[in-house]
mmCIF file of C-alpha atoms in Angstrom:
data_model
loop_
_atom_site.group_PDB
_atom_site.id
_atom_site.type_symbol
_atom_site.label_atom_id
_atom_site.label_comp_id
_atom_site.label_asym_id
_atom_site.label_seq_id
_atom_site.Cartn_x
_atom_site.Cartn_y
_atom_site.Cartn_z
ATOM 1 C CA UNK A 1320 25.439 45.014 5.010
ATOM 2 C CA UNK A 1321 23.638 45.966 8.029
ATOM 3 C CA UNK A 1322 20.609 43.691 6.774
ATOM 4 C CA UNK A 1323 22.342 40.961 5.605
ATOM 5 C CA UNK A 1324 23.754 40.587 9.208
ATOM 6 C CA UNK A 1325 20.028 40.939 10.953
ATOM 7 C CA UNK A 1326 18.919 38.563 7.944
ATOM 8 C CA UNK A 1327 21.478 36.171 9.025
ATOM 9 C CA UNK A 1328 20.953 36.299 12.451
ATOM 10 C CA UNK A 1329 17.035 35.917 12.306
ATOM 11 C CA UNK A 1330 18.010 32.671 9.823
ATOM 12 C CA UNK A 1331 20.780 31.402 12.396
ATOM 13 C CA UNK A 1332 17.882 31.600 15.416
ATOM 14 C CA UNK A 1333 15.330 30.022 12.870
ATOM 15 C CA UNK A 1334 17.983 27.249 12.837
ATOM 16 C CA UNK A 1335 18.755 27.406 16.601
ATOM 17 C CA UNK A 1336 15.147 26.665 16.942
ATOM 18 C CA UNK A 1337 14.323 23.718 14.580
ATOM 19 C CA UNK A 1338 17.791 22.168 16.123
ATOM 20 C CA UNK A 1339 16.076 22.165 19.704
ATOM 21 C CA UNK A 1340 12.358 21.144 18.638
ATOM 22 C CA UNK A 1341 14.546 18.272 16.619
ATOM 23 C CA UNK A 1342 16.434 17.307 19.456
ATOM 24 C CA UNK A 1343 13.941 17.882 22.439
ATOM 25 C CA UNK A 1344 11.007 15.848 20.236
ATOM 26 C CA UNK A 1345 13.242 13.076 19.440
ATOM 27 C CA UNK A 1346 13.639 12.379 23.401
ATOM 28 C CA UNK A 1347 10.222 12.703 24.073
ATOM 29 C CA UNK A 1348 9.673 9.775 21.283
ATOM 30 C CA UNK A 1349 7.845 12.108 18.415
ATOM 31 C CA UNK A 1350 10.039 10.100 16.230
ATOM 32 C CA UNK A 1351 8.922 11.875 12.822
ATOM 33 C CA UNK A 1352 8.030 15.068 13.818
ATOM 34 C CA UNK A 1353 11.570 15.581 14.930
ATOM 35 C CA UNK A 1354 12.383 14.147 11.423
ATOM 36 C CA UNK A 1355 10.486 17.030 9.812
ATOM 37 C CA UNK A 1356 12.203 19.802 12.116
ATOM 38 C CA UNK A 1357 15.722 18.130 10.795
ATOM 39 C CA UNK A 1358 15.053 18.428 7.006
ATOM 40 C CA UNK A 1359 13.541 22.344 7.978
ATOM 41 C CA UNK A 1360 16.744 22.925 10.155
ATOM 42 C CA UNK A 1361 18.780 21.100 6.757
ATOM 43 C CA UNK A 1362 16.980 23.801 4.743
ATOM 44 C CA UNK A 1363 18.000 26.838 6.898
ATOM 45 C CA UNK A 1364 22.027 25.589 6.695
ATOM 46 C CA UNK A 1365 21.596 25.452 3.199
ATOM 47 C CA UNK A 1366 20.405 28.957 3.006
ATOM 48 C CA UNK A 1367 22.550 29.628 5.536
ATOM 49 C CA UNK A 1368 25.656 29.208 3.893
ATOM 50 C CA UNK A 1369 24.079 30.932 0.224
ATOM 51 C CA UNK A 1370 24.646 34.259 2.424
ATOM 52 C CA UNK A 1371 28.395 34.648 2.506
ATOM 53 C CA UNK A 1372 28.826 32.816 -1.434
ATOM 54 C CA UNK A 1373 25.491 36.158 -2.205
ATOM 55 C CA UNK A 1374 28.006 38.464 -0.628
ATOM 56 C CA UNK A 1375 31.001 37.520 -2.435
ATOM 57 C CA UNK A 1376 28.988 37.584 -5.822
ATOM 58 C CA UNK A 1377 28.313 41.281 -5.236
ATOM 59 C CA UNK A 1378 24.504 41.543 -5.333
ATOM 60 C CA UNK A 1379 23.435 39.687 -2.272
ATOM 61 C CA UNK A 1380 20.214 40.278 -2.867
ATOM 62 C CA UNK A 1381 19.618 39.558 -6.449
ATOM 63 C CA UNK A 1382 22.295 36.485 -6.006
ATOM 64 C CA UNK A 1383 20.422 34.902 -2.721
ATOM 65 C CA UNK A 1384 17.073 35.308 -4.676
ATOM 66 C CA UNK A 1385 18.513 33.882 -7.457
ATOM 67 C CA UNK A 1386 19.675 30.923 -4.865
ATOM 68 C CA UNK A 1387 15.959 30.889 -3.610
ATOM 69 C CA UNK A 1388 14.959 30.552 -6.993
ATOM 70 C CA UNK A 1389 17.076 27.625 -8.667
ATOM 71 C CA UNK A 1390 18.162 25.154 -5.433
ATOM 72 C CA UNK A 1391 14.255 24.365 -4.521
ATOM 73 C CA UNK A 1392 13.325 23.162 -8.093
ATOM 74 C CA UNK A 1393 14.322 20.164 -7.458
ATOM 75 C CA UNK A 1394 11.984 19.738 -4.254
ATOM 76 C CA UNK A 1395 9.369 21.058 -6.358
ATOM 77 C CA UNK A 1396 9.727 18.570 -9.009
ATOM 78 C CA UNK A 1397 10.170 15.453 -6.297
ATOM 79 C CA UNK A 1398 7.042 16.577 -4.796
ATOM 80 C CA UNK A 1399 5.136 15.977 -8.017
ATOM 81 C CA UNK A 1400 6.983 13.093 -8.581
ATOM 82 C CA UNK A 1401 5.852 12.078 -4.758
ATOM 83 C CA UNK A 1402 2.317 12.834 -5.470
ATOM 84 C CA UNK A 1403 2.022 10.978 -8.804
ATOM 85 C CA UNK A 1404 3.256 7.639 -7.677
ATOM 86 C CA UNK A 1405 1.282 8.039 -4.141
ATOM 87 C CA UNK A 1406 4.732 8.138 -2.028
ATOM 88 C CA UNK A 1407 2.730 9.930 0.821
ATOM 89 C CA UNK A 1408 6.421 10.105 2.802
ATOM 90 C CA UNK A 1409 7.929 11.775 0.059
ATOM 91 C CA UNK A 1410 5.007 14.524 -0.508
ATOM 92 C CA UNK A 1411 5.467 14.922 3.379
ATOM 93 C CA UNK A 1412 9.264 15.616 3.280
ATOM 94 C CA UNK A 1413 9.179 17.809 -0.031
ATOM 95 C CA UNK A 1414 6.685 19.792 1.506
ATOM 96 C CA UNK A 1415 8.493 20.294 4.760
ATOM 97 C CA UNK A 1416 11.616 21.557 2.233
ATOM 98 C CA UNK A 1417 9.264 23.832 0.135
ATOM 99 C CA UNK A 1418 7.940 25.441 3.470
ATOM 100 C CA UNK A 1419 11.187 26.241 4.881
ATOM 101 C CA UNK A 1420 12.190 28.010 1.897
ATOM 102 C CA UNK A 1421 8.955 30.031 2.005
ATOM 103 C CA UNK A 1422 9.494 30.839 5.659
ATOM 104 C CA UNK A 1423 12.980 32.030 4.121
ATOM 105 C CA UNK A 1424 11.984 34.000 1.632
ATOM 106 C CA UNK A 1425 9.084 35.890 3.868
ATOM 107 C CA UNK A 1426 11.758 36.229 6.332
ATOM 108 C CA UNK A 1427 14.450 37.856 3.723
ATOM 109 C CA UNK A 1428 11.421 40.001 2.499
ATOM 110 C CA UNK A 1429 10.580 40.863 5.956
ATOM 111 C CA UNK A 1430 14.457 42.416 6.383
ATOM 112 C CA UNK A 1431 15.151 43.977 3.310
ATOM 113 C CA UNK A 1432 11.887 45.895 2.482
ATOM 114 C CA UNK A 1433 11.571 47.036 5.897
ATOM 115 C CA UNK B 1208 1.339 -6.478 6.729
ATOM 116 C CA UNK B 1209 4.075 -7.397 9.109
ATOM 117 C CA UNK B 1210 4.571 -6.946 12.401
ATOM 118 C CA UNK B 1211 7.790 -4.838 12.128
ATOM 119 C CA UNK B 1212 5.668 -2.558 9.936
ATOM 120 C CA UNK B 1213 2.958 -2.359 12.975
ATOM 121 C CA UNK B 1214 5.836 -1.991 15.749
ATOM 122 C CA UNK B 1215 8.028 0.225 13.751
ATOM 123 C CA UNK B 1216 4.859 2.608 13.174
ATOM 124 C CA UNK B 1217 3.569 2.300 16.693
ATOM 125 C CA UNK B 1218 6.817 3.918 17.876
ATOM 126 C CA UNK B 1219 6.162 6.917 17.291
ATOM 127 C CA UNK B 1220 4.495 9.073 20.514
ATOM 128 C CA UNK B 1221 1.924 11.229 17.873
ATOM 129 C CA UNK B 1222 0.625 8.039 16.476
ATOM 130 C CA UNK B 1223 0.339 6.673 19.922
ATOM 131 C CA UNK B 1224 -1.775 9.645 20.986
ATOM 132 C CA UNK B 1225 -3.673 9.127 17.457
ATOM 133 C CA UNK B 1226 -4.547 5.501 18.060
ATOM 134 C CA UNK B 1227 -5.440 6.606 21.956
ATOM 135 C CA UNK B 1228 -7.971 8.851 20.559
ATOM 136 C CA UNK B 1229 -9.365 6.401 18.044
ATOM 137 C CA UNK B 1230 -9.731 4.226 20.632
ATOM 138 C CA UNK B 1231 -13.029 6.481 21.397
ATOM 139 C CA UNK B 1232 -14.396 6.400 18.075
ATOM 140 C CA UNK B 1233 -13.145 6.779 14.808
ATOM 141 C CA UNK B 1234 -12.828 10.389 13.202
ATOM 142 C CA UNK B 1235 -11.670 12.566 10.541
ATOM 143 C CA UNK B 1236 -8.290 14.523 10.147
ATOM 144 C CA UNK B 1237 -9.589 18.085 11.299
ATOM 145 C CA UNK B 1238 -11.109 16.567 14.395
ATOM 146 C CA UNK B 1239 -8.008 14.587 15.214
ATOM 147 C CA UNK B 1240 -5.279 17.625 14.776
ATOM 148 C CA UNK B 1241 -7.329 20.176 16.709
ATOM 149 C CA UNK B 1242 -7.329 17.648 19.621
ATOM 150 C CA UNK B 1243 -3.426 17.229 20.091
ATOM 151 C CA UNK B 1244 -2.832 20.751 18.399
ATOM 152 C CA UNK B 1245 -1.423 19.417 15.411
ATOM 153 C CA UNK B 1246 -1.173 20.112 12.000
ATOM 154 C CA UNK B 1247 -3.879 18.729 9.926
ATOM 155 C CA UNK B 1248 -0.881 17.617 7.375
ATOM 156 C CA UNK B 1249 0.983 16.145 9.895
ATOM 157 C CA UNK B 1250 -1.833 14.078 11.365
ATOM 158 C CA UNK B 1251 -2.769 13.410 7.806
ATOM 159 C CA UNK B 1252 0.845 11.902 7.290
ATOM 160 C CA UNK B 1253 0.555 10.178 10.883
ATOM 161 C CA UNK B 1254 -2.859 8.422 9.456
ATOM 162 C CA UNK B 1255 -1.741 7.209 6.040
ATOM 163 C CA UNK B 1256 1.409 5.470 8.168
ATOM 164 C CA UNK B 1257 -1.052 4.098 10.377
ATOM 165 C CA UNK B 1258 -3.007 2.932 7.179
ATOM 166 C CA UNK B 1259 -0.116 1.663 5.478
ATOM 167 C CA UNK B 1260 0.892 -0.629 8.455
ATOM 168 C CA UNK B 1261 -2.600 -1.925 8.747
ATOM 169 C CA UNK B 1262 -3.429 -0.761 12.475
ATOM 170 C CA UNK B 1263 -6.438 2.194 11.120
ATOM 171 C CA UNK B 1264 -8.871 1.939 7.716
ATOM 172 C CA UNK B 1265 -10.227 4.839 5.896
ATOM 173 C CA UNK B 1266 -13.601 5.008 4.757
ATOM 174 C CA UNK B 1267 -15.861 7.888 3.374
ATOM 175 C CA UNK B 1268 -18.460 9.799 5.601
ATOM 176 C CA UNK B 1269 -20.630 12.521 3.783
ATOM 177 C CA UNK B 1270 -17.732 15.092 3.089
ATOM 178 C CA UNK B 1271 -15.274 13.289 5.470
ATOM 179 C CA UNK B 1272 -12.794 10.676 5.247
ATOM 180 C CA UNK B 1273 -12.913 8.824 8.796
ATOM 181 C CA UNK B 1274 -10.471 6.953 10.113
ATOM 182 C CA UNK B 1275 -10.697 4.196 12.291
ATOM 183 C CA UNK B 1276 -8.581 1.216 14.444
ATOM 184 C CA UNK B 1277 -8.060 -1.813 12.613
ATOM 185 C CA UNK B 1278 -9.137 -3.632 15.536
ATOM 186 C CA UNK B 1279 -8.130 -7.344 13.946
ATOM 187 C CA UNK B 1280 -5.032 -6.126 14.439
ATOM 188 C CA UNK B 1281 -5.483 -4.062 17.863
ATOM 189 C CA UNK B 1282 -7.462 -6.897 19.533
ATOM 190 C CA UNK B 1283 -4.472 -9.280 18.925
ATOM 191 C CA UNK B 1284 -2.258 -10.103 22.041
ATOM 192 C CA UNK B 1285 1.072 -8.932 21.777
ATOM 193 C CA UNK B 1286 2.082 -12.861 21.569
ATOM 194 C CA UNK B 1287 0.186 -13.322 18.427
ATOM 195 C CA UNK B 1288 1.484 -9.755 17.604
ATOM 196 C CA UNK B 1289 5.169 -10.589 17.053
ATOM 197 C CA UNK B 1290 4.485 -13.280 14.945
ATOM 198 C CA UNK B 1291 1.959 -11.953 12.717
ATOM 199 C CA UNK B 1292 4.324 -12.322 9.579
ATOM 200 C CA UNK B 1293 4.863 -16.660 10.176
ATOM 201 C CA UNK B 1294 0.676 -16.913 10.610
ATOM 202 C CA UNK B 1295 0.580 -14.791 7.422
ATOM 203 C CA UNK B 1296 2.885 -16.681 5.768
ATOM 204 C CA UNK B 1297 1.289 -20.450 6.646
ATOM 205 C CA UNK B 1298 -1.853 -18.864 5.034
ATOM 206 C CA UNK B 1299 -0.007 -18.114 1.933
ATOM 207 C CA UNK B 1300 2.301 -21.682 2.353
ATOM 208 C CA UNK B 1301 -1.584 -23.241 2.696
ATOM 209 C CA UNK B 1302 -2.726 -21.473 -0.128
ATOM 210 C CA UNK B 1303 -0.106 -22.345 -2.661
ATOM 211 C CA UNK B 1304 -0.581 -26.278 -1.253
ATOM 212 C CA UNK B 1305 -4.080 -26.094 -2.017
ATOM 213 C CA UNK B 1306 -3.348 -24.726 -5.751
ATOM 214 C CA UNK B 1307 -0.655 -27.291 -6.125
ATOM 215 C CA UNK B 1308 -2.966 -30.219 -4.945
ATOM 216 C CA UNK B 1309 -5.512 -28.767 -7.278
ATOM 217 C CA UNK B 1310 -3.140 -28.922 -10.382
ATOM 218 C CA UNK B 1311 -2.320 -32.010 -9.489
ATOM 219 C CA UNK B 1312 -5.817 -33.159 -8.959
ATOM 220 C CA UNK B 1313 -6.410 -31.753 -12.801
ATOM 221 C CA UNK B 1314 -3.291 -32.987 -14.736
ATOM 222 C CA UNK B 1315 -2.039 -35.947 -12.389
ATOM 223 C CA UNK B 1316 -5.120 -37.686 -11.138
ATOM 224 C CA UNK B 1317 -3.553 -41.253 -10.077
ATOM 225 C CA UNK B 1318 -0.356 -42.702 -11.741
ATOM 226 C CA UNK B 1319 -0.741 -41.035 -15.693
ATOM 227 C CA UNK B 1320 0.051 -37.611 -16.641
ATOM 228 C CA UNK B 1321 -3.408 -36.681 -18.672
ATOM 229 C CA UNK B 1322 -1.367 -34.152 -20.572
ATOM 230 C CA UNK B 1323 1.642 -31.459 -20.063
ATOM 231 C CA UNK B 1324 0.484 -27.704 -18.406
ATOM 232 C CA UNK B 1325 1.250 -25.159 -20.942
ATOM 233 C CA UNK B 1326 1.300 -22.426 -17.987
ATOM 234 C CA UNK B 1327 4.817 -22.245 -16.360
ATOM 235 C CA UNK B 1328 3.969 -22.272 -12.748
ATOM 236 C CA UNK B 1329 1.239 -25.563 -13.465
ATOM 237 C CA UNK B 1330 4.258 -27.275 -15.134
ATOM 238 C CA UNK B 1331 6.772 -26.860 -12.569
ATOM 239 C CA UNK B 1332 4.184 -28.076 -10.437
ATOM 240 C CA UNK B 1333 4.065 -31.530 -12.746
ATOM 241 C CA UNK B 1334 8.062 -31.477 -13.156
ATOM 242 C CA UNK B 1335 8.755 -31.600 -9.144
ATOM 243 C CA UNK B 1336 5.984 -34.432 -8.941
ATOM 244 C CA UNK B 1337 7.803 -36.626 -11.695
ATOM 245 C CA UNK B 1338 11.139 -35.390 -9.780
ATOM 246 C CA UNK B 1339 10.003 -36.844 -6.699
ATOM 247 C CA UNK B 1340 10.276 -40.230 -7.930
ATOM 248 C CA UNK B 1341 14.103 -39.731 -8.498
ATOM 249 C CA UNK B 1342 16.844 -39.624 -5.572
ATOM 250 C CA UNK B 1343 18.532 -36.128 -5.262
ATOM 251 C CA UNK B 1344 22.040 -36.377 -5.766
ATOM 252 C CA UNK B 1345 22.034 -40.265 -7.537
ATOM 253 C CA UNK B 1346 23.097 -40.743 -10.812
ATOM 254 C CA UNK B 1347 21.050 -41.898 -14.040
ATOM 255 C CA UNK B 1348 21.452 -42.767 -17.220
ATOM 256 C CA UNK B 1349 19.187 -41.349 -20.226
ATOM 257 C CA UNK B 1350 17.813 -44.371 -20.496
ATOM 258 C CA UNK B 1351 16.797 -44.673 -16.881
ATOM 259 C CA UNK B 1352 15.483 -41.516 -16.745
ATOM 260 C CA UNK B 1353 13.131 -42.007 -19.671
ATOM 261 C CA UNK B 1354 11.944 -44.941 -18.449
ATOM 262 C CA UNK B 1355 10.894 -43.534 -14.976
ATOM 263 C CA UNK B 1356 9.093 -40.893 -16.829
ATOM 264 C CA UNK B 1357 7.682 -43.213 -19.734
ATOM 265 C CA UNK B 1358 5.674 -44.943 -16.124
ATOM 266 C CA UNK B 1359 3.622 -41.346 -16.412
ATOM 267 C CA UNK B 1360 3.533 -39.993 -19.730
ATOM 268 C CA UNK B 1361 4.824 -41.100 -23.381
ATOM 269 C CA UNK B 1362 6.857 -37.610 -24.233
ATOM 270 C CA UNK B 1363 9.684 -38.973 -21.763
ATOM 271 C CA UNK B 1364 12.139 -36.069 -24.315
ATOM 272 C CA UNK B 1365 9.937 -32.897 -23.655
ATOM 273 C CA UNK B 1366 9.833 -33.905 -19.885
ATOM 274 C CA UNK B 1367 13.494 -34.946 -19.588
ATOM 275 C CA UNK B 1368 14.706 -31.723 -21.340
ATOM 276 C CA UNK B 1369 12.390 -29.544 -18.874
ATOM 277 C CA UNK B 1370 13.821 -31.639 -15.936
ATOM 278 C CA UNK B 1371 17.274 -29.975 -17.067
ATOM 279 C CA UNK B 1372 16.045 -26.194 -18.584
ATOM 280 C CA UNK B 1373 13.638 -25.995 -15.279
ATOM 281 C CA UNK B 1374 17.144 -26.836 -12.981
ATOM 282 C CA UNK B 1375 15.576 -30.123 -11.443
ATOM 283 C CA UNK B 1376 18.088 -32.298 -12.723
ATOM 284 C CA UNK B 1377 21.731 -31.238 -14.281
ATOM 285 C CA UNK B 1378 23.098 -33.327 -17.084
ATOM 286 C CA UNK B 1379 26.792 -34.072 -17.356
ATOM 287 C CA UNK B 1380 28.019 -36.657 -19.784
ATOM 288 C CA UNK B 1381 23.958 -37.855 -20.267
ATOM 289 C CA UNK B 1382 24.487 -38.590 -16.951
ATOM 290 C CA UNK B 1383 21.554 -37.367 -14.923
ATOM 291 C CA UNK B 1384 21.781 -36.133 -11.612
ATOM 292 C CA UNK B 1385 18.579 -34.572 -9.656
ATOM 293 C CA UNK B 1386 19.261 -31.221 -7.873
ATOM 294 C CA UNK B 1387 15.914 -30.170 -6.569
#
């Protein structure tokens, strides 16, 4: 339990800090790049909110993986989608997605093998 | 292109600072992100909006694909700027005139129709000529009608039925009324 709270905690400041780049580079006029710190900040509250519904199954660990796992096949799918039909946006914003979720799963690595 | 398209991708401060540094000379993605400390995805993404909206081209170099201003579009004053979509669109308005007198020039050389286009767009071209000769919103009888075509062309029936299928003319009680 101990390392679900750290993991949460280091996910919640991961959050903290796309929120701030989002806000502070939308006032400074970097229109999209605060765009892309949104959808990585939309990512992390996703995840976010996996960790009590892992808890409650039980198995957090095997249940958030599983989470890890099945909500980003979609993004992966889009992003081929993206690339096929040459929507550069779209390849931009799935790839965003599919890097927050690997900066997840390091992190999640990171607490629970240490 | 339109100039909402150029505007909306201008504001933006990271394409700003893009388009400042192509301003020097044009250059490759790599080049570009290590001199605002970018990403080379993101300036990649910043490059092919810039592309899209017309203000940078692309071209190959050796291994490199170099990027550079669009300066038709940079050099224009911001006047000519705003209303970059109404020039665009008199060049297509002046283009479709010049087909249209060109059909006409083909199939409609002075007062006879030589014979009717079998392409859509051609014929419609031919229908709104005949048309013109009518008033909008008068009334004529059958009769009338095919006679004011019969001054062009013999197959007044084809002519008057594609005056009603092609919505120049509605048809109510063979009464004949032009709508467009």
């Amino acid at each position: 339990m101990k390392n679900v709270e750290e993991f949460k905690s280091k996910l919640t400041e991961l959050n903290n800090i796309a929120k701030e780049k989002n806000n502070r580079l939308r006032e400074e006029g970097f229109e999209d790049e605060s765009l892309f710190e949104k959808i990585k900040s939309n990512v992390y509250e996703i995840f976010l909110q996996m960790i009590p519904v892992s808890v409650k199954k039980g198995n957090f660990s095997e249940e958030f993986l599983k989470f890890l796992e099945r909500i980003p096949m979609n993004w992966y799918e889009a992003l081929e989608k993206a690339k096929t039909s040459g929507d550069f946006e779209q390849e931009q914003f799935e790839n965003i997605k599919i890097q927050a979720k690997v900066e997840i799963e390091s992190l999640f690595y990171k607490v629970f093998e240490s | 292109m339109k100039s909402i398209d150029v505007f909306k991708c201008l504001s933006d401060q990271s394409r700003l600072n893009i388009v400042h540094m192509l301003l020097k000379k044009p250059m490759y993605v790599e080049l570009v992100a290590n001199s605002l400390g970018l990403a080379n995805s993101t300036v990649s993404f910043h490059l092919k909006k810039l592309e899209a909206a017309g203000i940078v081209r692309s071209y190959k170099e050796q291994y490199y694909t170099m990027y550079a201003l669009n300066k038709d579009i940079l050099d224009l004053p911001l006047s000519e700027l705003v209303v970059l979509e109404k020039r665009e669109s008199k060049v297509i308005d002046d283009k479709e005139e010049e087909y249209k007198q060109k059909v006409l020039k083909t199939f409609f050389p002075k007062e006879t129709l030589l014979q009717i286009p079998k392409q859509r767009k051609k014929k419609n071209i031919i229908l709104e000529k005949l048309a013109s000769d009518f008033e909008i919103g008068k009334e004529y009888t059958e009769k009338e009608v095919n006679e004011m075509i019969l001054k062009h062309h013999e197959d007044f029936c084809t002519l008057r039925r594609d005056f009603i299928s092609d919505k120049f003319f509605t048809r109510e009680n063979s009464i004949y009324k032009r709508v467009k």
